[in-house]
Amino acid sequence: MAPGMLLPSPPLTAGPTQPSIPARLDASCLHVTRTDHPSAIPPAHDLAFGKHVTDHMLQIEWTETYGWHQPRILPYQDIRLDPTASVFHYGFECFEGMKAYRDPTGRLRLFRPEMNLDRFSKSAVRIALPSLDGAELLKLIAEFVKVDERFVLAQGLGVTAPTSALLYMIASPVGAYYSTGFKPISLEATSSRHATRAWPGGAGNQKVGGNYAPSIAPEKEAKSRGFHQCLWLFGDDDAITEAGTMNLFIALKAQGYDCRELVTPPLDGTILPGVTRDCVLRLAQERLVPRGWRISERKICMAELSEASKSGKLVEVFGTGTAVIVSPIKAIKWREQVIECGLLPHQNAGKIATWMKDWIESRQYGIEEHEWSVAVDHVSR
């Protein structure tokens, strides 16, 4: 599912009488209009990421004078916007991605939605869009999932503050993010002297559209040279930040090899606080620390990674994200060298990446009951 908010201009519909104070988001006012032409469920083998959408969308208009208008679930349709809408010119838009799952009993579940909604609201506020009531929006998301539940497959022009906005949601049944499945990918390290994904004081820690469009051209260049994604570096010391749109984790042998360290770059304002990143860190504290691991959120540069690979201290590297969950990394090209990331020729994934994927999916699908997995029928209006 992909909730998104953008700045249209002018408002799409004439609003009701202006209240004395701006109206709050109210899930109890939801109006549902179901499609008269339900689409066929796409076959599992055709579930390329983002190729298909479900039959409906959630739409909520906001205006500065009225506040949040009535939430509506509508048949999926085009969005009509004036060509002068600020979203087209200055990027007043943000989005969020989450998945709905069906557990072995057929029950619908969301995975840690409160984290997505908190990040969504912070992203909106960061670019002067209205803040969100996460609890009310969660109720609307639950209703939206119920309306399109048959698509939930079993184991899926002035630069000023806006005066109106549109919150909408669409959904897409998905298969594996990478066509190769759970297999290792290769990265090309991209120096900030060539291209910069995020910088101090920017919005790299927010889920806003402006963070993504500028990264596409460097990624196309990397793919033309046979790599799956860019590994984004920053600064003269080539500090590691993110891999494509994923957070990055590095497992190292540490201090005479008597213990091991799981490292991820810190949330310094250039790193997106990923939901899956947080899951890995919490699971690592819960299940790896008792096994003697040290968990570190610290700066790590390419020189340290290169030396660890050469000395045999590099255990494995993997990326994390909502779409991919966990993505093992086989090799990274940095300058004139290719850094092998700890996998043997026959290995698709390291031990830690495999554990994390299994542990997270167990909670996502409700196999392991946990507070992270929110049953849709427990979210009421």
XYZ file of C-alpha atoms in Angstrom:
381
model
C 0.000 0.000 0.000
C 1.221 3.490 -0.753
C -0.355 6.346 1.173
C 0.698 9.666 -0.305
C 0.053 13.344 0.164
C 0.482 16.068 -2.402
C -0.357 19.725 -2.824
C -3.055 20.315 -5.453
C -4.105 23.762 -6.581
C -6.919 24.679 -6.619
C -8.918 22.296 -4.343
C -10.531 19.446 -6.250
C -13.997 19.919 -4.815
C -15.965 22.692 -3.256
C -15.741 22.282 0.487
C -18.541 22.421 3.025
C -19.252 25.430 5.190
C -16.125 26.633 6.937
C -16.028 25.491 10.605
C -14.959 27.816 13.410
C -11.765 25.777 13.833
C -10.141 23.509 11.224
C -11.768 20.068 11.160
C -9.726 17.127 12.406
C -9.321 13.892 10.493
C -12.337 11.765 11.457
C -12.502 8.105 10.394
C -16.115 7.797 11.570
C -17.174 10.005 8.639
C -15.775 7.603 6.039
C -17.895 7.167 2.909
C -17.284 4.099 0.730
C -18.176 3.840 -2.956
C -17.377 0.414 -4.344
C -16.424 -0.176 -7.954
C -19.017 -1.558 -10.361
C -16.268 -3.237 -12.351
C -14.037 -5.371 -10.096
C -10.820 -6.420 -11.776
C -9.422 -9.920 -11.993
C -6.845 -10.992 -9.424
C -3.476 -11.099 -11.233
C -1.715 -14.482 -11.241
C 1.093 -14.891 -8.732
C 3.754 -15.173 -11.440
C 2.762 -11.734 -12.779
C 3.079 -9.798 -9.519
C 5.931 -7.533 -10.548
C 6.437 -4.739 -8.026
C 4.005 -1.884 -8.779
C 2.643 -3.447 -11.984
C -0.922 -3.917 -10.720
C -3.184 -1.896 -8.435
C -6.265 -2.824 -6.456
C -9.802 -1.640 -7.243
C -10.075 1.268 -4.809
C -8.250 4.250 -3.358
C -8.596 6.267 -0.167
C -8.832 10.039 -0.684
C -9.043 12.814 1.875
C -8.874 16.480 0.949
C -7.428 19.095 3.304
C -7.716 22.876 3.017
C -6.222 25.521 5.235
C -9.598 27.134 5.930
C -11.673 23.984 6.503
C -9.178 21.381 7.688
C -9.706 17.696 6.844
C -12.725 16.963 4.645
C -14.739 13.720 4.659
C -12.587 10.623 4.006
C -13.707 8.669 0.934
C -12.861 5.246 -0.437
C -13.468 5.420 -4.179
C -12.956 3.237 -7.224
C -9.353 3.583 -8.409
C -9.188 6.516 -10.832
C -7.020 9.272 -12.226
C -6.323 12.318 -10.083
C -7.080 15.625 -11.795
C -4.737 18.472 -10.902
C -4.258 21.983 -12.213
C -0.975 22.267 -14.168
C 0.125 25.023 -11.787
C -0.171 22.738 -8.763
C 2.878 23.190 -6.562
C 3.494 19.449 -6.480
C 4.606 19.594 -10.111
C 6.998 22.486 -9.638
C 8.401 22.360 -6.130
C 7.877 18.808 -4.931
C 5.289 19.417 -2.227
C 4.559 15.719 -1.813
C 5.453 12.875 0.493
C 4.550 9.224 0.637
C 4.766 6.110 2.724
C 4.845 2.405 1.891
C 3.536 -0.475 3.962
C 2.214 -3.966 3.324
C -0.886 -5.910 4.332
C -0.506 -9.612 5.041
C -2.841 -12.581 5.359
C -1.819 -14.969 8.138
C -2.224 -18.773 8.051
C -5.768 -18.458 9.446
C -6.792 -15.942 6.758
C -6.714 -12.949 9.080
C -5.513 -9.617 7.653
C -2.544 -7.948 9.315
C -0.504 -4.741 9.079
C 3.114 -4.626 10.214
C 4.152 -1.838 12.601
C 1.804 0.703 10.984
C 2.320 3.223 13.772
C 5.936 3.690 12.674
C 4.936 4.325 9.066
C 2.240 6.781 10.109
C 4.544 8.634 12.504
C 7.169 8.962 9.760
C 4.469 9.989 7.256
C 3.292 12.801 9.522
C 6.845 13.999 10.175
C 7.604 13.965 6.449
C 4.470 16.027 5.780
C 5.286 18.595 8.451
C 8.869 18.855 7.177
C 7.592 20.231 3.839
C 4.773 22.366 5.300
C 1.934 19.937 4.573
C -0.624 19.257 7.311
C 0.203 16.895 10.161
C -1.776 13.673 10.492
C -3.689 11.992 13.279
C -2.071 8.573 13.002
C -4.753 6.783 15.026
C -7.545 8.035 12.763
C -5.584 7.320 9.591
C -4.864 3.787 10.815
C -8.621 3.201 11.133
C -9.069 4.361 7.544
C -6.231 2.152 6.315
C -7.850 -0.833 8.036
C -11.141 -0.122 6.290
C -9.347 0.296 2.983
C -7.625 -3.083 3.398
C -10.969 -4.707 4.180
C -12.553 -3.237 1.040
C -9.758 -4.618 -1.170
C -8.937 -7.660 0.944
C -9.284 -10.100 -1.989
C -6.013 -8.667 -3.319
C -4.149 -9.576 -0.126
C -2.624 -12.847 -1.193
C -1.514 -15.594 1.122
C 2.102 -16.056 1.591
C 2.073 -9.186 0.200
C 3.605 28.628 -8.405
C 5.060 30.661 -5.430
C 7.223 28.872 -2.913
C 5.002 29.276 0.146
C 3.336 27.005 2.665
C 0.419 25.143 1.037
C -3.158 26.171 1.745
C -4.711 22.920 0.511
C -3.626 19.290 0.216
C -4.906 15.884 -0.845
C -4.241 12.683 1.067
C -4.818 9.541 -0.960
C -3.967 5.860 -0.845
C -3.561 3.181 -3.480
C -2.554 -0.458 -3.135
C -0.678 -2.939 -5.304
C -0.425 -6.732 -4.961
C 3.285 -7.515 -5.111
C 5.729 -10.352 -5.564
C 9.455 -10.306 -4.879
C 11.048 -6.850 -5.136
C 13.991 -8.211 -7.107
C 13.283 -10.576 -9.995
C 16.163 -12.742 -8.727
C 14.310 -13.419 -5.446
C 16.243 -13.834 -2.191
C 19.639 -13.793 -3.836
C 22.613 -11.498 -3.328
C 22.919 -8.264 -5.264
C 25.937 -6.148 -6.182
C 26.396 -2.438 -5.513
C 28.436 0.332 -7.069
C 29.710 2.845 -4.511
C 28.761 6.371 -5.582
C 30.922 9.157 -4.178
C 29.189 12.359 -3.108
C 31.608 14.119 -5.442
C 29.641 12.500 -8.279
C 26.094 12.394 -6.876
C 24.612 13.029 -3.425
C 21.462 11.321 -2.169
C 21.223 13.361 1.039
C 23.246 15.932 2.947
C 23.350 17.445 6.463
C 20.526 19.898 6.958
C 18.529 18.421 4.096
C 15.542 16.072 4.167
C 17.298 12.726 3.726
C 15.687 11.473 6.925
C 12.185 12.152 5.593
C 10.064 10.205 3.100
C 9.602 13.023 0.581
C 9.580 12.861 -3.178
C 12.547 15.146 -3.660
C 14.852 12.483 -2.203
C 14.114 10.006 -4.947
C 13.925 11.581 -8.390
C 17.551 12.876 -8.324
C 18.851 9.384 -7.532
C 17.399 7.720 -10.614
C 20.016 8.847 -13.141
C 23.031 7.597 -11.112
C 21.240 4.296 -10.500
C 20.584 3.883 -14.232
C 24.288 4.441 -14.834
C 25.188 1.812 -12.228
C 22.749 -0.683 -13.738
C 24.231 -0.101 -17.194
C 27.540 -1.326 -15.739
C 25.953 -4.469 -14.319
C 25.147 -3.416 -10.742
C 21.762 -3.568 -9.050
C 21.931 -0.360 -7.000
C 24.151 2.521 -5.912
C 25.778 2.523 -2.497
C 25.495 6.185 -1.515
C 28.606 7.663 0.085
C 29.080 11.066 1.688
C 32.090 13.247 2.366
C 35.790 13.089 1.565
C 36.171 9.951 3.698
C 33.458 8.088 1.718
C 31.186 7.461 4.693
C 28.511 4.841 3.960
C 24.891 6.026 4.104
C 22.275 3.977 2.228
C 22.143 1.332 -0.525
C 19.673 2.409 -3.199
C 16.576 3.044 -1.079
C 17.642 0.581 1.625
C 19.294 0.965 5.006
C 22.577 -0.952 5.245
C 23.903 -3.410 7.833
C 27.464 -4.755 8.082
C 28.491 -7.737 10.218
C 32.131 -7.745 11.373
C 34.433 -9.866 13.464
C 35.691 -7.574 16.200
C 38.549 -7.300 18.721
C 40.570 -10.417 18.175
C 37.545 -12.199 16.712
C 36.266 -13.038 20.230
C 33.010 -11.233 19.460
C 31.107 -9.898 16.480
C 29.629 -6.495 15.706
C 26.555 -5.584 13.659
C 26.999 -2.042 12.347
C 24.565 0.351 10.670
C 25.114 4.067 9.959
C 23.586 6.363 12.599
C 20.483 8.488 12.128
C 22.449 11.697 11.581
C 19.826 13.453 9.440
C 20.981 11.923 6.148
C 19.606 8.428 6.871
C 15.938 7.448 6.583
C 14.723 5.889 9.870
C 13.489 2.725 8.175
C 10.834 0.563 9.811
C 12.721 -2.596 8.827
C 15.966 -1.008 10.071
C 14.359 -0.553 13.465
C 13.090 -4.145 13.383
C 16.582 -5.475 12.703
C 18.094 -3.383 15.496
C 15.460 -4.516 17.995
C 15.733 -8.158 16.989
C 19.511 -7.915 17.173
C 19.321 -6.567 20.718
C 16.818 -9.268 21.614
C 18.469 -12.265 19.963
C 22.059 -11.491 18.960
C 23.341 -9.642 22.011
C 22.763 -12.720 24.234
C 24.978 -14.610 21.758
C 27.850 -12.174 22.301
C 27.185 -9.679 19.515
C 27.745 -5.924 19.833
C 25.169 -3.743 18.060
C 26.489 -0.382 16.842
C 24.913 2.623 15.180
C 28.107 4.355 14.116
C 29.878 5.936 11.206
C 31.617 3.448 8.943
C 33.615 4.348 5.837
C 34.576 2.418 2.735
C 38.227 2.152 3.798
C 37.200 0.214 6.933
C 34.912 -2.042 4.890
C 37.655 -2.697 2.337
C 40.213 -3.528 5.010
C 37.740 -5.817 6.803
C 37.161 -7.727 3.571
C 40.891 -8.131 2.920
C 41.650 -9.259 6.480
C 38.767 -11.720 6.744
C 36.906 -9.665 9.371
C 33.927 -8.930 7.087
C 31.201 -11.499 7.813
C 28.315 -10.267 5.647
C 26.488 -7.178 4.369
C 22.767 -6.726 3.729
C 20.217 -4.028 3.015
C 16.772 -3.612 4.569
C 13.510 -1.972 3.515
C 9.728 -2.418 3.491
C 9.634 -3.642 -0.100
C 12.561 -6.052 0.006
C 12.627 -6.801 3.784
C 16.234 -8.084 3.630
C 18.553 -8.069 0.615
C 21.926 -9.863 0.870
C 24.864 -8.082 -0.780
C 27.550 -10.093 -2.533
C 30.009 -7.420 -3.672
C 30.596 -3.657 -3.784
C 32.671 -1.877 -6.408
C 34.561 1.021 -4.848
C 36.966 3.054 -6.912
C 39.087 0.473 -8.760
C 38.443 -2.501 -6.489
C 35.629 -4.971 -5.945
C 34.997 -5.676 -2.265
C 33.714 -9.177 -1.583
C 31.147 -9.074 1.208
C 31.711 -12.374 2.990
C 29.520 -14.767 0.997
C 30.904 -18.016 -0.350
C 30.391 -18.722 -4.072
C 27.428 -21.025 -3.425
C 25.766 -18.793 -0.782
C 22.666 -16.712 -1.523
C 22.643 -15.084 1.908
C 24.588 -14.936 5.133
C 23.378 -16.306 8.434
C 22.327 -12.956 9.923
C 20.420 -11.817 6.823
C 18.597 -15.151 6.705
C 17.752 -15.038 10.405
C 16.467 -11.469 10.170
C 14.294 -12.225 7.149
C 12.796 -15.283 8.842
C 12.274 -13.528 12.184
C 10.618 -10.474 10.631
C 8.381 -12.458 8.270
C 7.299 -14.677 11.154
C 5.912 -11.603 12.898
C 4.563 -10.001 9.717
C 2.458 -13.038 8.884
C 1.323 -13.617 12.471
C 3.133 -16.937 12.838
C 4.762 -15.435 15.914
C 2.181 -13.311 17.685
C 3.717 -9.931 18.442
C 2.594 -6.335 18.984
C 4.270 -5.340 15.707
C 1.618 -7.233 13.754
C -1.711 -5.400 13.981
C -4.806 -7.461 13.114
C -7.032 -5.367 10.852
C -10.221 -6.565 12.559
C -8.859 -5.162 15.852
C -8.753 -1.633 14.405
C -12.225 -0.176 14.703
C -13.837 3.103 13.856
